[in-house]
Every structure is written in structure tokens, then in C-alpha cells.
PDB file of C-alpha atoms in Angstrom:
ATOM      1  CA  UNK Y   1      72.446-155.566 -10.548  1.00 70.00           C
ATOM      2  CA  UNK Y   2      69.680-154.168  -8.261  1.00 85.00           C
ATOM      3  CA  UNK Y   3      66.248-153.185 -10.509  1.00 91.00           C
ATOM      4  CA  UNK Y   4      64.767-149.913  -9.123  1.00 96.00           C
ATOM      5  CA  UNK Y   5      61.642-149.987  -8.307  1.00 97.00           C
ATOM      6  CA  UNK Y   6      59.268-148.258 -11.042  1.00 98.00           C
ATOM      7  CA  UNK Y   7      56.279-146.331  -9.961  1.00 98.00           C
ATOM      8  CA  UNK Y   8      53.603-144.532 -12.436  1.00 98.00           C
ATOM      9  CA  UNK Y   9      52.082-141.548 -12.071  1.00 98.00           C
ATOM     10  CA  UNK Y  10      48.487-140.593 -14.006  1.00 97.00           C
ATOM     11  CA  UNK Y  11      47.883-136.978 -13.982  1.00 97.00           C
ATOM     12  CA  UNK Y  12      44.269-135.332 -14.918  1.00 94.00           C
ATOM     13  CA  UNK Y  13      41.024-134.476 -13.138  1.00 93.00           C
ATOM     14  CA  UNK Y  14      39.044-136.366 -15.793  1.00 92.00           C
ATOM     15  CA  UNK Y  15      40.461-139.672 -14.276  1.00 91.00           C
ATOM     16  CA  UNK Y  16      39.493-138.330 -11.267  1.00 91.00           C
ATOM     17  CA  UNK Y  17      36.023-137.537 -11.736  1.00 92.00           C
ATOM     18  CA  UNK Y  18      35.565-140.508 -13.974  1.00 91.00           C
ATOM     19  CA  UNK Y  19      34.838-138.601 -16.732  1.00 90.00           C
ATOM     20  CA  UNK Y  20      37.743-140.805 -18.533  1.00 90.00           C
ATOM     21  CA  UNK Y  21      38.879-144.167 -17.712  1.00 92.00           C
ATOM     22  CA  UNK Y  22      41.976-144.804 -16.579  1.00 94.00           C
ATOM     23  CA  UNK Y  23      43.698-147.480 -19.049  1.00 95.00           C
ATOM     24  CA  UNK Y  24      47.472-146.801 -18.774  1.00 97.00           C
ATOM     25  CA  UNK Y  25      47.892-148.961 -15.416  1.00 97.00           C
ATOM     26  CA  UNK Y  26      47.055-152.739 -17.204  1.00 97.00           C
ATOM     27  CA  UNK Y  27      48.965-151.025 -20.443  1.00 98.00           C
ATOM     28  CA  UNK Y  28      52.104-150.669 -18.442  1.00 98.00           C
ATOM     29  CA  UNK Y  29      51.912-153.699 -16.256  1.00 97.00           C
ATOM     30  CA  UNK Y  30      51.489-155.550 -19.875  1.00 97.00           C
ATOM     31  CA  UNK Y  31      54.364-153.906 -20.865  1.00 98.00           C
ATOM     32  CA  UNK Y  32      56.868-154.471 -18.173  1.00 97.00           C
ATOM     33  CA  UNK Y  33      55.726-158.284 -17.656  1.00 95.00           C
ATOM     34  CA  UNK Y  34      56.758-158.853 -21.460  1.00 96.00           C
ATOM     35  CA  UNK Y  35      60.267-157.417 -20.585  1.00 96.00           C
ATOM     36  CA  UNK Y  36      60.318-159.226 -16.867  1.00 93.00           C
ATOM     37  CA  UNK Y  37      59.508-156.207 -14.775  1.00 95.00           C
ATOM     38  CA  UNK Y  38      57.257-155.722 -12.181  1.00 95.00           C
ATOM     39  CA  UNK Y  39      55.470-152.426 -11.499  1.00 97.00           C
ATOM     40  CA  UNK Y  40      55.565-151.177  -7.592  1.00 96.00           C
ATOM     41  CA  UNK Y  41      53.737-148.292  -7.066  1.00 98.00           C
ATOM     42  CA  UNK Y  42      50.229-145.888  -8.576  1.00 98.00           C
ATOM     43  CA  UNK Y  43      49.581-142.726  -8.082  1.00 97.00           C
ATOM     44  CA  UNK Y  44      46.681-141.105  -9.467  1.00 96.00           C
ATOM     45  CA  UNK Y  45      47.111-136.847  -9.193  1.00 96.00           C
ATOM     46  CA  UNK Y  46      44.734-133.983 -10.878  1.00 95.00           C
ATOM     47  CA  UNK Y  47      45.477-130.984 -12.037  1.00 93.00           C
ATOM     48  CA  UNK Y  48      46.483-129.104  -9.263  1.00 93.00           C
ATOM     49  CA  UNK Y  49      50.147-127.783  -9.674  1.00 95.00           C
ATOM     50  CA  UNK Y  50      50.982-127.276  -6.201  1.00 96.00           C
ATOM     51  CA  UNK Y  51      49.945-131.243  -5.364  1.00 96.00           C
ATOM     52  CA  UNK Y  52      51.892-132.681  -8.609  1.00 97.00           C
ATOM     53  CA  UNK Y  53      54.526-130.616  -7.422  1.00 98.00           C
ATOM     54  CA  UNK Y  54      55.118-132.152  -3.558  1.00 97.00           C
ATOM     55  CA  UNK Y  55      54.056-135.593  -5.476  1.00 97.00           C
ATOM     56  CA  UNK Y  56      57.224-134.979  -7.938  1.00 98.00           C
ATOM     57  CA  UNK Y  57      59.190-133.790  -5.189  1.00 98.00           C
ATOM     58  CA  UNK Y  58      59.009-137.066  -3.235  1.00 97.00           C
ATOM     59  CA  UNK Y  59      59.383-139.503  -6.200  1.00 97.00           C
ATOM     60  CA  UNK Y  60      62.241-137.434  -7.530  1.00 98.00           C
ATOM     61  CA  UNK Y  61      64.236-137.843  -4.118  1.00 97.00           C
ATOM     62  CA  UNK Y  62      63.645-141.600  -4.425  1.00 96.00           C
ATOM     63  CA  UNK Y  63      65.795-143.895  -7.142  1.00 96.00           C
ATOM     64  CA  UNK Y  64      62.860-145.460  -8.555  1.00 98.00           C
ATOM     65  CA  UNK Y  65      61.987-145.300 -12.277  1.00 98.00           C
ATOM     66  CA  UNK Y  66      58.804-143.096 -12.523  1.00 98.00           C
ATOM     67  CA  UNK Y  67      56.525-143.172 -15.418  1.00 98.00           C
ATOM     68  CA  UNK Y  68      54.121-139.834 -16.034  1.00 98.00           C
ATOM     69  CA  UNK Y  69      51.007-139.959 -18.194  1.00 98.00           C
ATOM     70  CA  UNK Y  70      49.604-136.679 -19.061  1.00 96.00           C
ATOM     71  CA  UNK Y  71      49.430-132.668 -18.245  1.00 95.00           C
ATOM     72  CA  UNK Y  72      52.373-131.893 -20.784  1.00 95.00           C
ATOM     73  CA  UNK Y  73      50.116-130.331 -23.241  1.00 91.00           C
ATOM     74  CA  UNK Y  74      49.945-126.339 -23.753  1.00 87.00           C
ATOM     75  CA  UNK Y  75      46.630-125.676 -22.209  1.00 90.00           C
ATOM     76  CA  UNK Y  76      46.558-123.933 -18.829  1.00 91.00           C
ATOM     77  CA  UNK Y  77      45.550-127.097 -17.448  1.00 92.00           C
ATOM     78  CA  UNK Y  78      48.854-128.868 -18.132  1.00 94.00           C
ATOM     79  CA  UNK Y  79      51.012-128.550 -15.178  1.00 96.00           C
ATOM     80  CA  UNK Y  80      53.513-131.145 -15.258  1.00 97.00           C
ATOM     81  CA  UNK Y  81      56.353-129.387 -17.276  1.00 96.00           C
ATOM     82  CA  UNK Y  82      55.848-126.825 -14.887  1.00 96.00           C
ATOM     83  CA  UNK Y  83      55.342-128.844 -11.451  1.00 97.00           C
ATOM     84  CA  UNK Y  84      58.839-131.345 -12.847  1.00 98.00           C
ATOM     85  CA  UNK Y  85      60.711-127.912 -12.654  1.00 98.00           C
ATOM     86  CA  UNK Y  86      59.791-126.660  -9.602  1.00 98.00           C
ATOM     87  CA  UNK Y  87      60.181-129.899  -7.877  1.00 98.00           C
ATOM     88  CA  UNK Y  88      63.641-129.862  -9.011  1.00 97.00           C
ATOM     89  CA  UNK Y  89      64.276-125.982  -8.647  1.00 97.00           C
ATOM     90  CA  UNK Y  90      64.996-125.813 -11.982  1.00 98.00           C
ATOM     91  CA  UNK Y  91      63.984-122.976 -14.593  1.00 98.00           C
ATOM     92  CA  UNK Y  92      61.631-123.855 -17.796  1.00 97.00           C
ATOM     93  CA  UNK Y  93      64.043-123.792 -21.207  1.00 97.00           C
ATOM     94  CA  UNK Y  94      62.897-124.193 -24.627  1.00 96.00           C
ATOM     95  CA  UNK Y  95      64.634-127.188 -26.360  1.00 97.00           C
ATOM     96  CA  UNK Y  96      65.412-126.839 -29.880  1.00 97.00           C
ATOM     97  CA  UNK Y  97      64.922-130.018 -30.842  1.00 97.00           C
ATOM     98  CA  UNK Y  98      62.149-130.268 -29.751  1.00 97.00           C
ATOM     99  CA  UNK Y  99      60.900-127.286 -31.305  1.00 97.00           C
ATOM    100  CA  UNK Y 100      62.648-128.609 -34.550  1.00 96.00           C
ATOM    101  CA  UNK Y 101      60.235-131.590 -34.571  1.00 96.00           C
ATOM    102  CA  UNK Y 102      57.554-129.411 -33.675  1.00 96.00           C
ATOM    103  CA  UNK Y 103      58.247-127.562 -36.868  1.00 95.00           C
ATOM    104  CA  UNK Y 104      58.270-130.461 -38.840  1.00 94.00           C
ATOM    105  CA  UNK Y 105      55.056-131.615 -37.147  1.00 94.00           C
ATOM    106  CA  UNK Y 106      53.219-128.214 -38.458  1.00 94.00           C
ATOM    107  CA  UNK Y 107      54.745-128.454 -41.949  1.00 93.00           C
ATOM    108  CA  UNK Y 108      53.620-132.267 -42.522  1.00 92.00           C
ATOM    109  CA  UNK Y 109      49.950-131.256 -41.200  1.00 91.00           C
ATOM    110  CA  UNK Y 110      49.563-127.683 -42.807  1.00 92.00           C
ATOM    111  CA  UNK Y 111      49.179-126.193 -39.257  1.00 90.00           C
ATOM    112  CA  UNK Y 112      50.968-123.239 -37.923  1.00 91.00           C
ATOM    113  CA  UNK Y 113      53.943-123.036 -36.060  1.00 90.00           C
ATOM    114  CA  UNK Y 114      52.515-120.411 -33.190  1.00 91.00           C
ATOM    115  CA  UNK Y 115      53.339-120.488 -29.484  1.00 88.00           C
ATOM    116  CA  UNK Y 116      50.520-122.369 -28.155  1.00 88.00           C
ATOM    117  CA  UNK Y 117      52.656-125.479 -30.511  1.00 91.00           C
ATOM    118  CA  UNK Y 118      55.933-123.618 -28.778  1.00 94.00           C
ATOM    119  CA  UNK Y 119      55.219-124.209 -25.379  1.00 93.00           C
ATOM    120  CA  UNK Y 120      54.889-128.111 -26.296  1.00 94.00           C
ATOM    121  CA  UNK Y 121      58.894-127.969 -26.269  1.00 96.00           C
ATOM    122  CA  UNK Y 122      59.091-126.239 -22.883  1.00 96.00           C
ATOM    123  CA  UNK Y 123      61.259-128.545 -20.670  1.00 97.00           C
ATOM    124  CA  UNK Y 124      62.961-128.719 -17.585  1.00 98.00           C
ATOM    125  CA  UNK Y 125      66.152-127.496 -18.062  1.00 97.00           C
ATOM    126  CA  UNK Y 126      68.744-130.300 -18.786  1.00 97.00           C
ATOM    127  CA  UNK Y 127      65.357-132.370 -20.063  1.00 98.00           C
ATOM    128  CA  UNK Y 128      66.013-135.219 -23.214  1.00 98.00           C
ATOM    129  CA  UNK Y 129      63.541-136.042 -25.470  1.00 98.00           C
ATOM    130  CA  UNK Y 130      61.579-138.922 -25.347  1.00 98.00           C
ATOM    131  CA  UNK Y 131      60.925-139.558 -29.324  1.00 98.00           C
ATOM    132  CA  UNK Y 132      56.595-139.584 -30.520  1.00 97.00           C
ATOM    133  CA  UNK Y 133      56.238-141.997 -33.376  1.00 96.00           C
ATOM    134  CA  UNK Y 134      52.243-140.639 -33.468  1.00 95.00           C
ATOM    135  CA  UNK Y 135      52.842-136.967 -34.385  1.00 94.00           C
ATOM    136  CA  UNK Y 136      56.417-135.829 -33.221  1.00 93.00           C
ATOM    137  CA  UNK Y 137      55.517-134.009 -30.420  1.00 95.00           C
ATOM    138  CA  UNK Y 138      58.108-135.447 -28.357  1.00 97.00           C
ATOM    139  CA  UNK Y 139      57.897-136.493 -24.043  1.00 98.00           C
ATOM    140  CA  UNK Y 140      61.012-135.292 -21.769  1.00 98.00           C
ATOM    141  CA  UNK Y 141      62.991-137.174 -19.379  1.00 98.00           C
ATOM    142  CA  UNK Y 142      64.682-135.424 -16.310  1.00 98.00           C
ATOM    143  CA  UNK Y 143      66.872-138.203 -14.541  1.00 96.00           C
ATOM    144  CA  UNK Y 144      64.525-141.497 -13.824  1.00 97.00           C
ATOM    145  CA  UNK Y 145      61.210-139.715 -14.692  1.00 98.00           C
ATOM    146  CA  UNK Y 146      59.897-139.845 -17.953  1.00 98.00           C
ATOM    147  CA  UNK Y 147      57.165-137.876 -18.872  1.00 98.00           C
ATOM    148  CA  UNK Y 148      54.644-138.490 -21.948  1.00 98.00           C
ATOM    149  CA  UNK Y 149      51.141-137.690 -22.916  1.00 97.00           C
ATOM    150  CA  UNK Y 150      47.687-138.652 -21.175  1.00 95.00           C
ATOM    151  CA  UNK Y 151      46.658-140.323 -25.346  1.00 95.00           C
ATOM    152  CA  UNK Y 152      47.373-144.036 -25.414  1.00 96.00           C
ATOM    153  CA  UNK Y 153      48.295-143.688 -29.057  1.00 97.00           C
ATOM    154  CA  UNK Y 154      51.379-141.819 -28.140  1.00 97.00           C
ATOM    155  CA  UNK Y 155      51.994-143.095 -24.573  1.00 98.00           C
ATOM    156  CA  UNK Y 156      52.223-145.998 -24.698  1.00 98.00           C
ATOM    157  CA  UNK Y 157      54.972-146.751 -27.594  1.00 98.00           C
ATOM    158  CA  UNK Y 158      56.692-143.763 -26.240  1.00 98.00           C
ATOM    159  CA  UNK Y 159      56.917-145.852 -22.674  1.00 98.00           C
ATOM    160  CA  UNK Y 160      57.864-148.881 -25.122  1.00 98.00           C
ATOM    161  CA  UNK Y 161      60.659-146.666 -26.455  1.00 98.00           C
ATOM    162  CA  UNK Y 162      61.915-145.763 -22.777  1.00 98.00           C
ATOM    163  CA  UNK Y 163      61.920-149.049 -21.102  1.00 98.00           C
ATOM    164  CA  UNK Y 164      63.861-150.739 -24.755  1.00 98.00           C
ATOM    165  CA  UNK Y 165      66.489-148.116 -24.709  1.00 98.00           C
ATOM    166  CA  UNK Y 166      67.252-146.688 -21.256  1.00 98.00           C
ATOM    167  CA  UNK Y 167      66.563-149.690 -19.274  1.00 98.00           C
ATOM    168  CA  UNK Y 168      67.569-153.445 -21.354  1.00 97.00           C
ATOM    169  CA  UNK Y 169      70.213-154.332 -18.620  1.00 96.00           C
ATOM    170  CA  UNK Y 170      67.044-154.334 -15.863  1.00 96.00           C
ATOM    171  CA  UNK Y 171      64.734-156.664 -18.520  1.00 96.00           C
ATOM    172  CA  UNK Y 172      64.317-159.983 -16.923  1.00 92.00           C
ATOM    173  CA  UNK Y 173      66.620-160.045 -14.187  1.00 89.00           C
ATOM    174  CA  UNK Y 174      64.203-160.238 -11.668  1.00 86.00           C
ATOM    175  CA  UNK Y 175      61.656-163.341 -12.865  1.00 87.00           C
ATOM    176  CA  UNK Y 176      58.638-163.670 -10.104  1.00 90.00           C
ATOM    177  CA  UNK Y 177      58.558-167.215  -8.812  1.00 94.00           C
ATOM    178  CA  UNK Y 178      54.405-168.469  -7.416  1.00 96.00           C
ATOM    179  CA  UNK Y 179      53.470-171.085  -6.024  1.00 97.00           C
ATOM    180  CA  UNK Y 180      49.297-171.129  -4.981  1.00 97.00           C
ATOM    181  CA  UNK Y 181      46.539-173.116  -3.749  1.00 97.00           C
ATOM    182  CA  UNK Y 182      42.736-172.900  -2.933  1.00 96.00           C
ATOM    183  CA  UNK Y 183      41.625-172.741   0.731  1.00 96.00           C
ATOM    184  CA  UNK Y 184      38.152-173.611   1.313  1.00 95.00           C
ATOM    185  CA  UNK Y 185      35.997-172.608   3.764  1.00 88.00           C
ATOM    186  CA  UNK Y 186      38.429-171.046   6.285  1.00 92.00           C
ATOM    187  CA  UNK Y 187      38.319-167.298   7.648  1.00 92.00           C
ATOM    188  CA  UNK Y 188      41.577-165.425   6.556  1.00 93.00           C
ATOM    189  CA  UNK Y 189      41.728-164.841  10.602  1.00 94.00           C
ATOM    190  CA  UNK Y 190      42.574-168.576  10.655  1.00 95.00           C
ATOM    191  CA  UNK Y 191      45.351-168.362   8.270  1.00 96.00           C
ATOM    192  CA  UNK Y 192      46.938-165.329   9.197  1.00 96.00           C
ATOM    193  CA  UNK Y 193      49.226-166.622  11.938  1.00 96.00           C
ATOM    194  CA  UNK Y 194      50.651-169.154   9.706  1.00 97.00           C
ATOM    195  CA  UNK Y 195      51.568-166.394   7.118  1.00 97.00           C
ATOM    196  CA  UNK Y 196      53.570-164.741   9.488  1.00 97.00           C
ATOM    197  CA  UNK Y 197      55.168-167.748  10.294  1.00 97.00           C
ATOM    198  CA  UNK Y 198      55.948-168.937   7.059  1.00 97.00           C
ATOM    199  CA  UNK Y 199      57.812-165.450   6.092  1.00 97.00           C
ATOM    200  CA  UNK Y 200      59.435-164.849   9.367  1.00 98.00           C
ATOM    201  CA  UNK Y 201      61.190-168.686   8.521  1.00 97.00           C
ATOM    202  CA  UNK Y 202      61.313-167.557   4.846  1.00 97.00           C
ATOM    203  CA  UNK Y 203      62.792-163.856   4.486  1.00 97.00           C
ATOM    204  CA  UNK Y 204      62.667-163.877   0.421  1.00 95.00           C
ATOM    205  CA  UNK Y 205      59.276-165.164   0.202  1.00 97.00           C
ATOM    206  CA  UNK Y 206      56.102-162.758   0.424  1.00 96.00           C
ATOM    207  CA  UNK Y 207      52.451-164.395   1.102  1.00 97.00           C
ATOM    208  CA  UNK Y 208      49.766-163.352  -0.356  1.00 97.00           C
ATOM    209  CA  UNK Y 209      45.548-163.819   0.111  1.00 96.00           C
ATOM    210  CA  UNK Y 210      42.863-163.154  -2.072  1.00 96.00           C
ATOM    211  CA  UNK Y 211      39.446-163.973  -0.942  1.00 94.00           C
ATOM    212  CA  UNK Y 212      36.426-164.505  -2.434  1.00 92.00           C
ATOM    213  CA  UNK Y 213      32.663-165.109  -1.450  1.00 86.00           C
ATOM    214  CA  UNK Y 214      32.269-167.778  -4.109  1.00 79.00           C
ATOM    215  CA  UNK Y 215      29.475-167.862  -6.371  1.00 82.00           C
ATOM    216  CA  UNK Y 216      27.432-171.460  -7.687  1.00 79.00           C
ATOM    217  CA  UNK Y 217      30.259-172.583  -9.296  1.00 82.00           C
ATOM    218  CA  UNK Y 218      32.948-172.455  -6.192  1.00 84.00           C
ATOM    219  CA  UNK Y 219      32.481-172.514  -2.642  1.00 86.00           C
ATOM    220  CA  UNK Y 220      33.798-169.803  -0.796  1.00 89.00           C
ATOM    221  CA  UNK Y 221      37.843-169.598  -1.015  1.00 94.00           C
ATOM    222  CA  UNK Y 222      41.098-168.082  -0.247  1.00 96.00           C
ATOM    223  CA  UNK Y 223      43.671-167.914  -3.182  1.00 96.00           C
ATOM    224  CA  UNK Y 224      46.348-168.485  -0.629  1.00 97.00           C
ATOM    225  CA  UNK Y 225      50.483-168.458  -2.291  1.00 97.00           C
ATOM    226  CA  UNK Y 226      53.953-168.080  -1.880  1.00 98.00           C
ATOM    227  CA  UNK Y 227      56.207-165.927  -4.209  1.00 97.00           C
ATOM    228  CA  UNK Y 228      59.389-164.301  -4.133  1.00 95.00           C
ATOM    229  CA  UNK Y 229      61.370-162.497  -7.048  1.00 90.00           C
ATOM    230  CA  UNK Y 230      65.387-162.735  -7.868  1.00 86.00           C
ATOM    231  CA  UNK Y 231      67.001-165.366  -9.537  1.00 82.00           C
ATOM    232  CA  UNK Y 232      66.999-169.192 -10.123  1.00 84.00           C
ATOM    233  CA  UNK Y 233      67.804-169.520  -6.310  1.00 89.00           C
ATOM    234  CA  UNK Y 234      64.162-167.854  -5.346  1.00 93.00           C
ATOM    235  CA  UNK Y 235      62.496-171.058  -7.039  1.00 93.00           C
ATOM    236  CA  UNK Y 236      63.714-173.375  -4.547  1.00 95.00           C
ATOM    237  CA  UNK Y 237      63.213-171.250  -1.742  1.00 96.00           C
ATOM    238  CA  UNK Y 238      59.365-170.704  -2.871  1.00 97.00           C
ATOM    239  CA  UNK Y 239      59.041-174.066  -2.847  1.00 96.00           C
ATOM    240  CA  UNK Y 240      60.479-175.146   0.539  1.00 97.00           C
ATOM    241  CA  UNK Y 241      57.969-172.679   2.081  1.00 97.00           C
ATOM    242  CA  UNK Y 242      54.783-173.642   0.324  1.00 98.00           C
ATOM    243  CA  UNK Y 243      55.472-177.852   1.155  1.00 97.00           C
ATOM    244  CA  UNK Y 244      55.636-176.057   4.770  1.00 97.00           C
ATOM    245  CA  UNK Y 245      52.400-174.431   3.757  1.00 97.00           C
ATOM    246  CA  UNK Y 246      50.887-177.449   2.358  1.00 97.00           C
ATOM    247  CA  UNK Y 247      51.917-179.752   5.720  1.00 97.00           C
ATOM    248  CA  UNK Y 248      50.823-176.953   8.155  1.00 97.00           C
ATOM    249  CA  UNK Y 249      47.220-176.746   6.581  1.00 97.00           C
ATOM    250  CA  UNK Y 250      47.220-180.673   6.340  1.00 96.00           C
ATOM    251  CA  UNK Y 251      47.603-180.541  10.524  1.00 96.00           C
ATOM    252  CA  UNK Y 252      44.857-177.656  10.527  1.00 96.00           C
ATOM    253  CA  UNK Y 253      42.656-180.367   8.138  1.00 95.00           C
ATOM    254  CA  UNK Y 254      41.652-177.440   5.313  1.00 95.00           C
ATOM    255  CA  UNK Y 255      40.463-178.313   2.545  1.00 95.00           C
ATOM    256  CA  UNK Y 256      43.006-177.303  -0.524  1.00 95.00           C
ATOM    257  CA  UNK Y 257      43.330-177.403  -3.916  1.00 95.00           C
ATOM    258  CA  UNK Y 258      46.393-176.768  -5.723  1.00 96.00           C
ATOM    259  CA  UNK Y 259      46.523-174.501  -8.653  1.00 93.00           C
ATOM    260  CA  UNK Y 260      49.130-175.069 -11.518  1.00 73.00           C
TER     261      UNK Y 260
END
């Protein structure tokens, strides 16, 4: 079974102008690793409804798995209800349920049940819920998007909730297989032919470099690997190309460390 690829989506000018930080992007990764996922894409969108709208557009004609964080409030800044609907062509209903948890929200807290709460439960048409644990307020899912709140409190158990129920048969059927060493002292110019070379002879492997300028505990280095994701076959196919890697460098005379 093919896993989709899963992108996330961070909506709000305060990310933007820095005013927040953004913390959902290590909260998901940390979140998908634990269940053997891998996250593929970012995209980081203000508040303007006619951008989140072509953005939606796009990711809705794709058949990844899209996580949303934030604009699904009832402010006039929140325009992601809005922006899911009109990428879809799709009118804005009110779902009772969610307005019955709404309701039980305001009775538990004392607070009124007026429209500005209303519009909370103002959906897509054809939306589910995605269940709150914080305060009942409750996300929406329209196919393979799944929209929650821009508060960590809520999103992030409510993402929890998504990937546990609509998505076990994807959990850890793709495991990530590495294999890496240290390059010393050698532009990534050097290196790059044999890169190339290495994946055109191995299709299933990706290679990756990371530089970095040292400091006075390491010389200057390349975190140079091989990796490649699937099943148990991947393992032995990452590690045919990285003795390759090893014997190439040994001809070139680099200096290497491995790293376990």
C-alpha cells in the first residue's frame, strides 16, 4: 500500500511577521516519526483569503494528506473555513454537531451561546468533525485535509486523533533506512559528481549533504549519506551504495569518518 505524501499548511500573519513562533512543524514531524511517517512538504500562508484559497486549490487537486493549523476561528481574520469552500466550490453549512458541542462548550463554561460561538461550526459542506479534547470546539475534515486550530493545546492532540484513526494502515510501512559519514576538508563541488553517480546506479536511494564550517571542536565537514525509504529490501540496497560510496572516496583519498 502506497503512503501519500502529507504536507502541512500554517496559516496566520503573526508567523509571518514573527510576531509568533512557529512550533507546529517539529510538533508534527515528532508526531509522524513515532507512527513511521515522514512529513514532505511546508507551507507557511497569512491571512489573505484569496492566497489560502489558490494554496487549497492546488493541495486539494493533489492525493496527499494535508494538515492545516489555524484561521478557523470566528474573527474576520479567519479565512480558512471560508478559503476550504471556495477552493472546492462548495457552499458554507452549519453542522449540528458541531454546534451541539458548541452548546455544551458554553454551558460547561457559563458563556453564551451567540453567533460569534455559531460561526465556529461553519463547515464546508459535506465537512466531519475532527473531535477537541481542550474545549470541544471541534476541527473539520473535507477529504485528505484536516483542518484544526493555530493553539498547540488543541492542535496538536487533535492531529494525534487524525493520524490514530483515519490513517493506522499508513503507520510504519514506510521505515527510512541511513547510512552516513563525515567528509573532511573537501568542497561539496568535489563530491557532487559522485552523488549523481551513486543514484543514477542506485534508483531507490537519495543522497544527501549537509555542510558545515566547523568550529574548534571539528574541522570543517560534509555530513555526506545514503537513504532510501520502503521496506526491509531498501536496507540492503542503502548499503550496497554507501560501500560504493566508501570505496569511491577511498580512490579520491578523503578523509572520512563513519557515523553510527
Amino acid at each position: 500500500m502506497a503512503v501519500p505524501k502529507i504536507g502541512l499548511i500554517v496559516v496566520g500573519d503573526e508567523i509571518l511577521s514573527g510576531l509568533r513562533q512557529d512550533k507546529h512543524i517539529p510538533a508534527v514531524i515528532e508526531r509522524l516519526t513515532a507512527r513511521g511517517l515522514h512529513l514532505s512538504w511546508v507551507q507557511m500562508v497569512g491571512d489573505d483569503r484569496e492566497f489560502l484559497t489558490d494554496t487549497l486549490r492546488r493541495s486539494f487537486a493533489s492525493d496527499h494528506i494535508v494538515l492545516s493549523f489555524g484561521g478557523i476561528g470566528g474573527t474576520p481574520d479567519d479565512h480558512t473555513r471560508q478559503a476550504a469552500a471556495q477552493a472546492l466550490g462548495l457552499p458554507i453549512v452549519r453542522h449540528e454537531g458541531a454546534v451541539d458541542l458548541i452548546r455544551q462548550r458554553c454551558e460547561e463554561s457559563g458563556q453564551p451561546l451567540d453567533e460569534f460561538r455559531l460561526r465556529m461550526a461553519d463547515f464546508p459542506a459535506g465537512a466531519s468533525l475532527i473531535p477537541n479534547p481542550y474545549n470541544r470546539i471541534a476541527g473539520f475534515t473535507v477529504g485528505q485535509h484536516h483542518f484544526v486550530p493555530g493553539f498547540p493545546v488543541m492542535a496538536w492532540p487533535m492531529i494525534e486523533w487524525v493520524l490514530d484513526t483515519l490513517y493506522p494502515q499508513f503507520h510504519h510501512q514506510e521505515l527510512e533506512y541511513k547510512k552516513a559519514l563525515l567528509l573532511f576538508n573537501t568542497p561539496e563541488a568535489r563530491i557532487t559528481p559522485v552523488m549523481e553517480q551513486l543514484e543514477a546506479a542506485y534508483p531507490d536511494c537519495r543522497l544527501y549533504s549537509l555542510p558545515s564550517v566547523g568550529d574548534n571542536k571539528m574541522a570543517r565537514h560534509i555530513e555526506l549519506g545514503v537513504k532510501a525509504r520502503g521496506g526491509a529490501d531498501k536496507k540492503e540496497v542503502v548499503s550496497q551504495a554507501f560501500v560504493e560510496l566508501l570505496k569511491i572516496l577511498e580512490t579520491m583519498q578523503c578523509k572520512v569518518e563513519l557515523l553510527v
